[in-house]
Every structure is written in C-alpha cells, then in structure tokens.
C-alpha cells in the first residue's frame, strides 16, 4: 500500500482575482465588483480539487519565503495536502498573477509577475515520496517532471498530465503518460480537423491508456479502453473560468481513485469545474463531495459551504 494517492509537482503562485463588468479601454476606468486572494498554478489548483473530493495528496515544488509563499503553503495545508516536501527559497519571491474576469465577455485577462524563486530542479526531487504514491500529477514535460515520472512509474505509479499548452517535449515523452488530458489549444496545435475520435486514437496509440481533450464551452471528448465518448458542459451561470481546466484534472484523478470509468470520471470532472465557474477565482468555488453529487443528480447547487469559502478568500491576503 502506498501512503499517498496523488503527488503533484508545481511551482505555485498567488492569484489576485478581480471581477469587473467590462474590461476598461486605455485611459478609461472601471469599478471592481469583487476581489479574492487565492492560490494558483495548474497542478497546485488541480490537487486542491482532488483533496476536496477526498484524495490523500502531497505536493512537491517551491515558493519564496515571502507572504505569498507562506500563503501558498497555508492553503495547501488548509485542504489537508502534505507540504513537508515543498521547498521554501530563502530571500526569494513567489509569483503573482492578477486575474481580471469581465462579465461582458465571460473571459479573463491575466497579468503575471514572475517571482525570483529558482524553479524546482531534478536533483531536488524527493525520490521516496515519488515511490510512495499511486499517481503522479504533472503539467509539463520539463526535465524535473520527466525524471519524476520515470521514478514514479518504476515504483508502480501512474502519471496524469494537464497539458494546457503545446510543447514539442509533450510527444517526445508521451510514453511516460498514462492519462493524457490536453486543452483545445494543444488539439489545435496537433490537428487540422475535428475528427476527434480518430485523433484521440492517434495519441492513444503512442502510449496513454486514456486520451481526453477539453474544449471549453463544448465540453470534452475522449477515448479510453471502453471506446470514444463526449461529455457536454453543464448549463450554469458563469462568473469566472480561471482554473476551470486545472480543477477538471484534479477531479478526474479523484474519480479514477474511486474506480470510475473514463467517461464517468469526465462527467464528475465536468460537474466540479462547472460549479467552480460560478464563483470568483480558481479555488473558492470548488465543491465538496456532497455538493457535486447533489448537483449531478438534481442540477441544483448548494452554495452554503461554497459561499463561506468565497467570503474567506475575499477578506484580504493578511487574513487568509
């Protein structure tokens, strides 16, 4: 038995979420409806969704020793995620993203400030932790993640990747990936048509047992051992799409751990990410198990616990 179900690798950041009605033009202004301080990062946010659904998780990566880094660690701990292998770079800073969501387009604009903290390196990997997990959760094929995947797989773990942007290394190392979940942007970089089934099969022939492409408002398509499937999005009042894909991946992993089929995992992940989109930021709207199960059965969202989280993250960084 492994002590962890999911181990993630990421260099997390802090997201300052800002909600406006209309994104202002140059030399114009706009009143802010809402602000929220939340943790960010693809795997970092995805693994919070996994933990919210009951998975036993741990994180590897780095932050600076500034207040943003302290916040990132505290938010993982708040969700029961083991951070004992996270590295804190002394005298260095953590990345910050200002995420502006506007109601007019239902889109988001991101301003990023890269921190000075040195990215997580291959020789800093905790080998024992990688041998002690059922799943490794990554979002790139960087040298660090490739080495981690090799160690984890040798110890019997499986690997899921959140491939949000295309990089040549993605196909070069695809043999290390068991569950390949990529965005519409990766699909468009790889293929020139919408023959989703054939193109999923093309990627699956390279090694992954499950291939899924998320298609934004069109839902997702995928191919697994039981065949091709398509899962539509839920009709919900969208407030903020930031973190939607990240949450999808984390919820999908939680479904795998419960023994669900690929299409069942995709339905769960779609429901979780849909609920998330109804509140500001990448994490505040992530539902717990009871909320998402009720939503999938009835279409109704109980916001009691979610809005407590929204209020918590909206108080200001010094209080979170």
Coordinates of C-alpha atoms in Angstrom, one line a residue:
X1 CA 0.0 0.0 0.0
X2 CA 1.2 3.5 -0.9
X3 CA 0.8 6.3 1.7
X4 CA -0.4 8.8 -0.9
X5 CA -2.9 8.6 -3.7
X6 CA -1.7 11.7 -5.6
X7 CA 1.6 13.5 -5.6
X8 CA 1.7 16.8 -7.6
X9 CA 4.7 18.8 -8.8
X10 CA 4.3 22.5 -9.4
X11 CA 5.7 26.0 -8.7
X12 CA 2.6 27.5 -7.2
X13 CA 1.7 31.2 -7.3
X14 CA -0.9 33.5 -5.8
X15 CA -3.8 34.7 -7.8
X16 CA -5.4 38.1 -7.1
X17 CA -8.8 37.7 -8.7
X18 CA -10.6 40.8 -9.8
X19 CA -14.2 40.9 -11.2
X20 CA -15.4 43.7 -13.3
X21 CA -18.4 44.3 -15.6
X22 CA -16.3 45.4 -18.6
X23 CA -12.6 45.4 -19.1
X24 CA -11.6 49.1 -19.4
X25 CA -10.1 50.5 -22.5
X26 CA -6.8 52.5 -22.4
X27 CA -7.2 55.8 -20.4
X28 CA -10.6 54.6 -19.0
X29 CA -11.5 53.1 -15.7
X30 CA -14.0 50.6 -14.3
X31 CA -15.3 49.8 -10.8
X32 CA -14.3 46.5 -9.3
X33 CA -17.2 44.2 -8.2
X34 CA -15.2 41.8 -6.2
X35 CA -11.6 40.8 -5.3
X36 CA -10.3 37.5 -4.0
X37 CA -6.9 36.2 -2.9
X38 CA -6.5 32.5 -3.9
X39 CA -3.7 30.1 -4.7
X40 CA -2.8 29.5 -8.3
X41 CA -0.9 27.1 -10.5
X42 CA -2.2 24.3 -12.7
X43 CA -1.3 21.2 -10.6
X44 CA -1.5 23.3 -7.4
X45 CA -5.1 24.2 -8.0
X46 CA -6.0 20.8 -9.5
X47 CA -4.7 18.9 -6.5
X48 CA -6.8 21.1 -4.2
X49 CA -9.8 19.8 -6.2
X50 CA -8.6 16.2 -5.7
X51 CA -8.2 16.8 -1.9
X52 CA -11.6 18.5 -1.7
X53 CA -13.1 15.2 -3.1
X54 CA -11.3 13.1 -0.5
X55 CA -8.0 12.1 -2.1
X56 CA -4.8 11.9 0.1
X57 CA -2.4 14.2 -1.5
X58 CA 1.1 15.7 -1.3
X59 CA 2.9 18.5 -3.1
X60 CA 6.4 19.0 -4.3
X61 CA 7.7 22.3 -5.7
X62 CA 9.0 25.6 -4.4
X63 CA 7.9 29.0 -3.3
X64 CA 9.7 32.1 -1.9
X65 CA 9.8 32.9 1.8
X66 CA 7.6 36.0 1.2
X67 CA 4.0 36.3 2.4
X68 CA 2.8 34.9 -1.0
X69 CA 4.8 31.8 -0.4
X70 CA 3.5 31.4 3.1
X71 CA 0.0 31.8 1.7
X72 CA 0.6 29.0 -0.8
X73 CA 1.8 26.6 1.8
X74 CA -1.0 27.5 4.2
X75 CA -3.7 27.0 1.6
X76 CA -2.4 23.5 0.7
X77 CA -2.4 22.7 4.4
X78 CA -5.9 24.1 4.8
X79 CA -7.0 21.4 2.3
X80 CA -5.2 18.6 4.0
X81 CA -2.4 18.4 1.5
X82 CA 1.1 17.3 2.8
X83 CA 3.6 20.1 2.1
X84 CA 6.5 18.7 4.0
X85 CA 8.4 18.2 0.7
X86 CA 7.8 21.7 -0.6
X87 CA 10.9 23.9 -0.7
X88 CA 11.0 27.5 0.5
X89 CA 13.6 29.6 -1.2
X90 CA 15.1 32.0 1.4
X91 CA 15.3 35.6 0.4
X92 CA 13.4 34.9 -2.9
X93 CA 9.9 35.8 -4.0
X94 CA 6.8 33.8 -5.2
X95 CA 5.0 34.5 -8.4
X96 CA 1.8 36.6 -8.5
X97 CA -1.0 36.7 -11.1
X98 CA -3.6 39.4 -11.3
X99 CA -6.6 37.7 -13.0
X100 CA -9.2 40.1 -14.3
X101 CA -12.6 38.5 -15.2
X102 CA -15.2 40.5 -17.0
X103 CA -18.9 39.8 -17.2
X104 CA -19.2 41.3 -20.7
X105 CA -17.1 38.6 -22.4
X106 CA -17.1 36.0 -19.6
X107 CA -13.4 35.9 -20.4
X108 CA -10.3 36.6 -18.3
X109 CA -7.1 38.6 -18.7
X110 CA -4.0 37.7 -16.7
X111 CA -1.1 40.0 -15.7
X112 CA 1.8 37.9 -14.3
X113 CA 4.7 38.9 -12.2
X114 CA 7.3 36.1 -12.1
X115 CA 8.9 35.6 -8.7
X116 CA 12.6 35.3 -8.2
X117 CA 12.5 31.9 -6.6
X118 CA 14.5 29.4 -8.6
X119 CA 12.3 26.7 -10.3
X120 CA 12.2 23.2 -8.8
X121 CA 15.1 21.2 -10.1
X122 CA 15.5 17.5 -10.9
X123 CA 18.1 16.9 -8.2
X124 CA 15.7 18.3 -5.6
X125 CA 13.0 15.6 -6.2
X126 CA 12.1 13.5 -3.2
X127 CA 12.6 10.0 -4.5
X128 CA 11.0 8.3 -1.6
X129 CA 7.8 10.3 -2.0
X130 CA 7.6 9.5 -5.7
X131 CA 7.8 5.8 -4.8
X132 CA 5.1 6.2 -2.2
X133 CA 2.2 7.4 -4.4
X134 CA -0.4 5.8 -6.7
X135 CA -0.5 8.7 -9.1
X136 CA 1.9 11.5 -10.2
X137 CA 0.2 14.7 -11.3
X138 CA 2.2 17.0 -13.7
X139 CA 1.5 19.8 -16.2
X140 CA 4.7 19.9 -18.2
X141 CA 7.4 17.6 -19.6
X142 CA 10.2 19.7 -18.1
X143 CA 13.3 17.8 -17.1
X144 CA 12.1 17.8 -13.5
X145 CA 8.7 16.3 -14.3
X146 CA 10.2 13.7 -16.8
X147 CA 12.6 12.5 -14.1
X148 CA 9.8 12.4 -11.6
X149 CA 7.6 10.4 -14.0
X150 CA 10.4 7.9 -14.6
X151 CA 11.0 7.3 -10.9
X152 CA 7.2 7.1 -10.1
X153 CA 6.5 4.7 -12.9
X154 CA 9.4 2.4 -12.0
X155 CA 7.8 2.2 -8.5
X156 CA 4.4 1.2 -10.0
X157 CA 2.7 4.6 -10.0
X158 CA 0.8 6.1 -13.0
X159 CA 1.0 9.5 -14.4
X160 CA -1.6 12.1 -15.4
X161 CA -0.7 15.2 -17.3
X162 CA -2.5 18.5 -17.6
X163 CA -1.3 19.6 -21.0
X164 CA -2.6 23.2 -21.3
X165 CA -0.1 24.4 -23.9
X166 CA 1.7 22.5 -26.7
X167 CA 5.4 21.9 -26.3
X168 CA 7.5 19.5 -28.5
X169 CA 8.6 17.6 -25.4
X170 CA 5.0 16.5 -24.9
X171 CA 5.0 13.9 -27.7
X172 CA 8.7 13.1 -27.1
X173 CA 7.8 11.8 -23.6
X174 CA 4.3 10.7 -24.1
X175 CA 5.2 7.1 -23.4
X176 CA 5.5 8.1 -19.7
X177 CA 1.9 9.3 -19.6
X178 CA -1.0 7.0 -18.6
X179 CA -3.8 9.6 -18.7
X180 CA -3.3 12.4 -21.3
X181 CA -5.6 15.4 -20.8
X182 CA -5.0 18.3 -23.1
X183 CA -6.6 21.6 -23.9
X184 CA -8.2 22.7 -27.1
X185 CA -5.1 24.8 -27.7
X186 CA -3.0 21.6 -27.8
X187 CA -5.5 19.9 -30.1
X188 CA -5.4 22.8 -32.5
X189 CA -1.5 22.7 -32.5
X190 CA -1.6 18.9 -33.3
X191 CA -4.5 18.6 -35.7
X192 CA -6.2 20.5 -38.5
X193 CA -9.6 18.9 -38.4
X194 CA -12.3 17.9 -35.9
X195 CA -12.2 14.2 -36.3
X196 CA -11.9 13.8 -32.6
X197 CA -12.2 10.1 -32.3
X198 CA -9.5 9.4 -34.9
X199 CA -7.2 12.0 -33.4
X200 CA -7.7 10.7 -29.9
X201 CA -6.9 7.2 -31.2
X202 CA -3.7 8.6 -32.8
X203 CA -2.5 9.9 -29.5
X204 CA -3.6 6.8 -27.6
X205 CA -1.6 4.6 -30.0
X206 CA 1.5 6.5 -28.7
X207 CA 1.1 5.0 -25.2
X208 CA -1.6 6.6 -22.9
X209 CA -4.5 4.4 -21.9
X210 CA -6.8 7.4 -21.8
X211 CA -6.8 10.5 -24.0
X212 CA -9.0 13.5 -23.4
X213 CA -9.2 16.9 -25.0
X214 CA -11.1 19.7 -23.1
X215 CA -12.9 22.0 -25.5
X216 CA -14.0 24.9 -23.3
X217 CA -17.7 25.6 -23.6
X218 CA -18.1 22.5 -25.9
X219 CA -17.2 20.1 -23.0
X220 CA -14.7 17.4 -23.6
X221 CA -14.1 14.4 -25.8
X222 CA -12.0 11.3 -25.0
X223 CA -11.0 7.8 -25.8
X224 CA -10.4 5.0 -23.3
X225 CA -10.5 1.2 -23.2
X226 CA -14.3 1.3 -23.5
X227 CA -14.3 3.5 -26.6
X228 CA -14.9 7.1 -27.6
X229 CA -17.0 9.5 -25.5
X230 CA -18.2 13.1 -25.5
X231 CA -19.3 14.9 -22.4
X232 CA -21.1 18.3 -22.6
X233 CA -20.7 21.1 -20.1
X234 CA -23.4 21.9 -17.6
X235 CA -25.6 25.0 -18.0
X236 CA -24.5 27.2 -15.1
X237 CA -24.2 31.0 -14.6
X238 CA -20.5 31.5 -15.4
X239 CA -18.7 34.1 -13.2
X240 CA -15.1 33.2 -13.7
X241 CA -13.4 30.5 -15.8
X242 CA -9.9 30.8 -14.3
X243 CA -8.8 27.4 -13.0
X244 CA -11.6 25.5 -14.8
X245 CA -9.2 23.2 -16.6
X246 CA -7.0 22.8 -13.5
X247 CA -10.0 21.7 -11.4
X248 CA -11.1 19.3 -14.2
X249 CA -7.9 17.4 -14.0
X250 CA -7.9 17.2 -10.2
X251 CA -11.5 16.0 -10.1
X252 CA -10.8 13.5 -12.9
X253 CA -8.0 11.9 -10.8
X254 CA -10.4 11.7 -7.8
X255 CA -12.8 9.8 -10.0
X256 CA -10.1 7.4 -11.0
X257 CA -9.3 6.7 -7.4
X258 CA -12.9 5.7 -6.9
X259 CA -12.8 3.2 -9.7
X260 CA -14.9 5.2 -12.1
X261 CA -14.7 4.6 -15.9
X262 CA -13.0 7.3 -18.1
X263 CA -16.4 8.7 -19.1
X264 CA -17.7 8.7 -15.5
X265 CA -14.5 10.5 -14.4
X266 CA -15.1 13.0 -17.2
X267 CA -18.7 13.6 -16.1
X268 CA -17.5 14.1 -12.5
X269 CA -14.7 16.5 -13.6
X270 CA -17.1 18.5 -15.8
X271 CA -19.5 18.9 -12.9
X272 CA -16.9 20.0 -10.5
X273 CA -15.3 22.5 -12.9
X274 CA -18.8 23.8 -13.9
X275 CA -19.6 24.6 -10.3
X276 CA -16.2 26.2 -9.8
X277 CA -17.0 28.6 -12.7
X278 CA -20.0 30.1 -10.8
X279 CA -17.7 31.8 -8.3
X280 CA -14.6 34.0 -8.5
X281 CA -11.2 32.5 -8.7
X282 CA -9.7 29.1 -9.2
X283 CA -10.4 27.6 -5.8
X284 CA -13.2 29.2 -3.8
X285 CA -15.9 27.6 -5.9
X286 CA -14.5 24.0 -5.8
X287 CA -17.3 21.9 -4.3
X288 CA -17.0 19.2 -1.8
X289 CA -18.3 15.7 -2.4
X290 CA -21.8 16.2 -1.2
X291 CA -22.3 19.3 -3.2
X292 CA -21.2 17.9 -6.5
X293 CA -23.1 14.6 -6.1
X294 CA -26.3 16.6 -5.4
X295 CA -25.7 18.8 -8.4
X296 CA -25.2 15.8 -10.7
X297 CA -28.4 14.3 -9.5
X298 CA -30.6 17.4 -9.4
X299 CA -28.9 20.2 -11.3
X300 CA -29.1 22.3 -8.1
X301 CA -26.0 23.8 -6.5
X302 CA -26.0 24.2 -2.7
X303 CA -23.8 27.3 -2.2
X304 CA -23.9 27.3 1.6
X305 CA -20.3 25.9 2.1
X306 CA -19.0 27.4 -1.2
X307 CA -20.0 30.9 -0.3
X308 CA -18.3 30.6 3.1
X309 CA -15.1 29.9 1.1
X310 CA -15.8 32.8 -1.2
X311 CA -16.1 35.1 1.8
X312 CA -12.9 33.7 3.4
X313 CA -10.8 34.3 0.3
X314 CA -12.3 37.7 -0.2
X315 CA -11.2 39.1 3.2
X316 CA -7.7 40.1 2.1
X317 CA -4.3 38.3 2.0
X318 CA -3.4 39.2 5.5
X319 CA -6.5 37.3 6.9
X320 CA -6.4 34.2 4.6

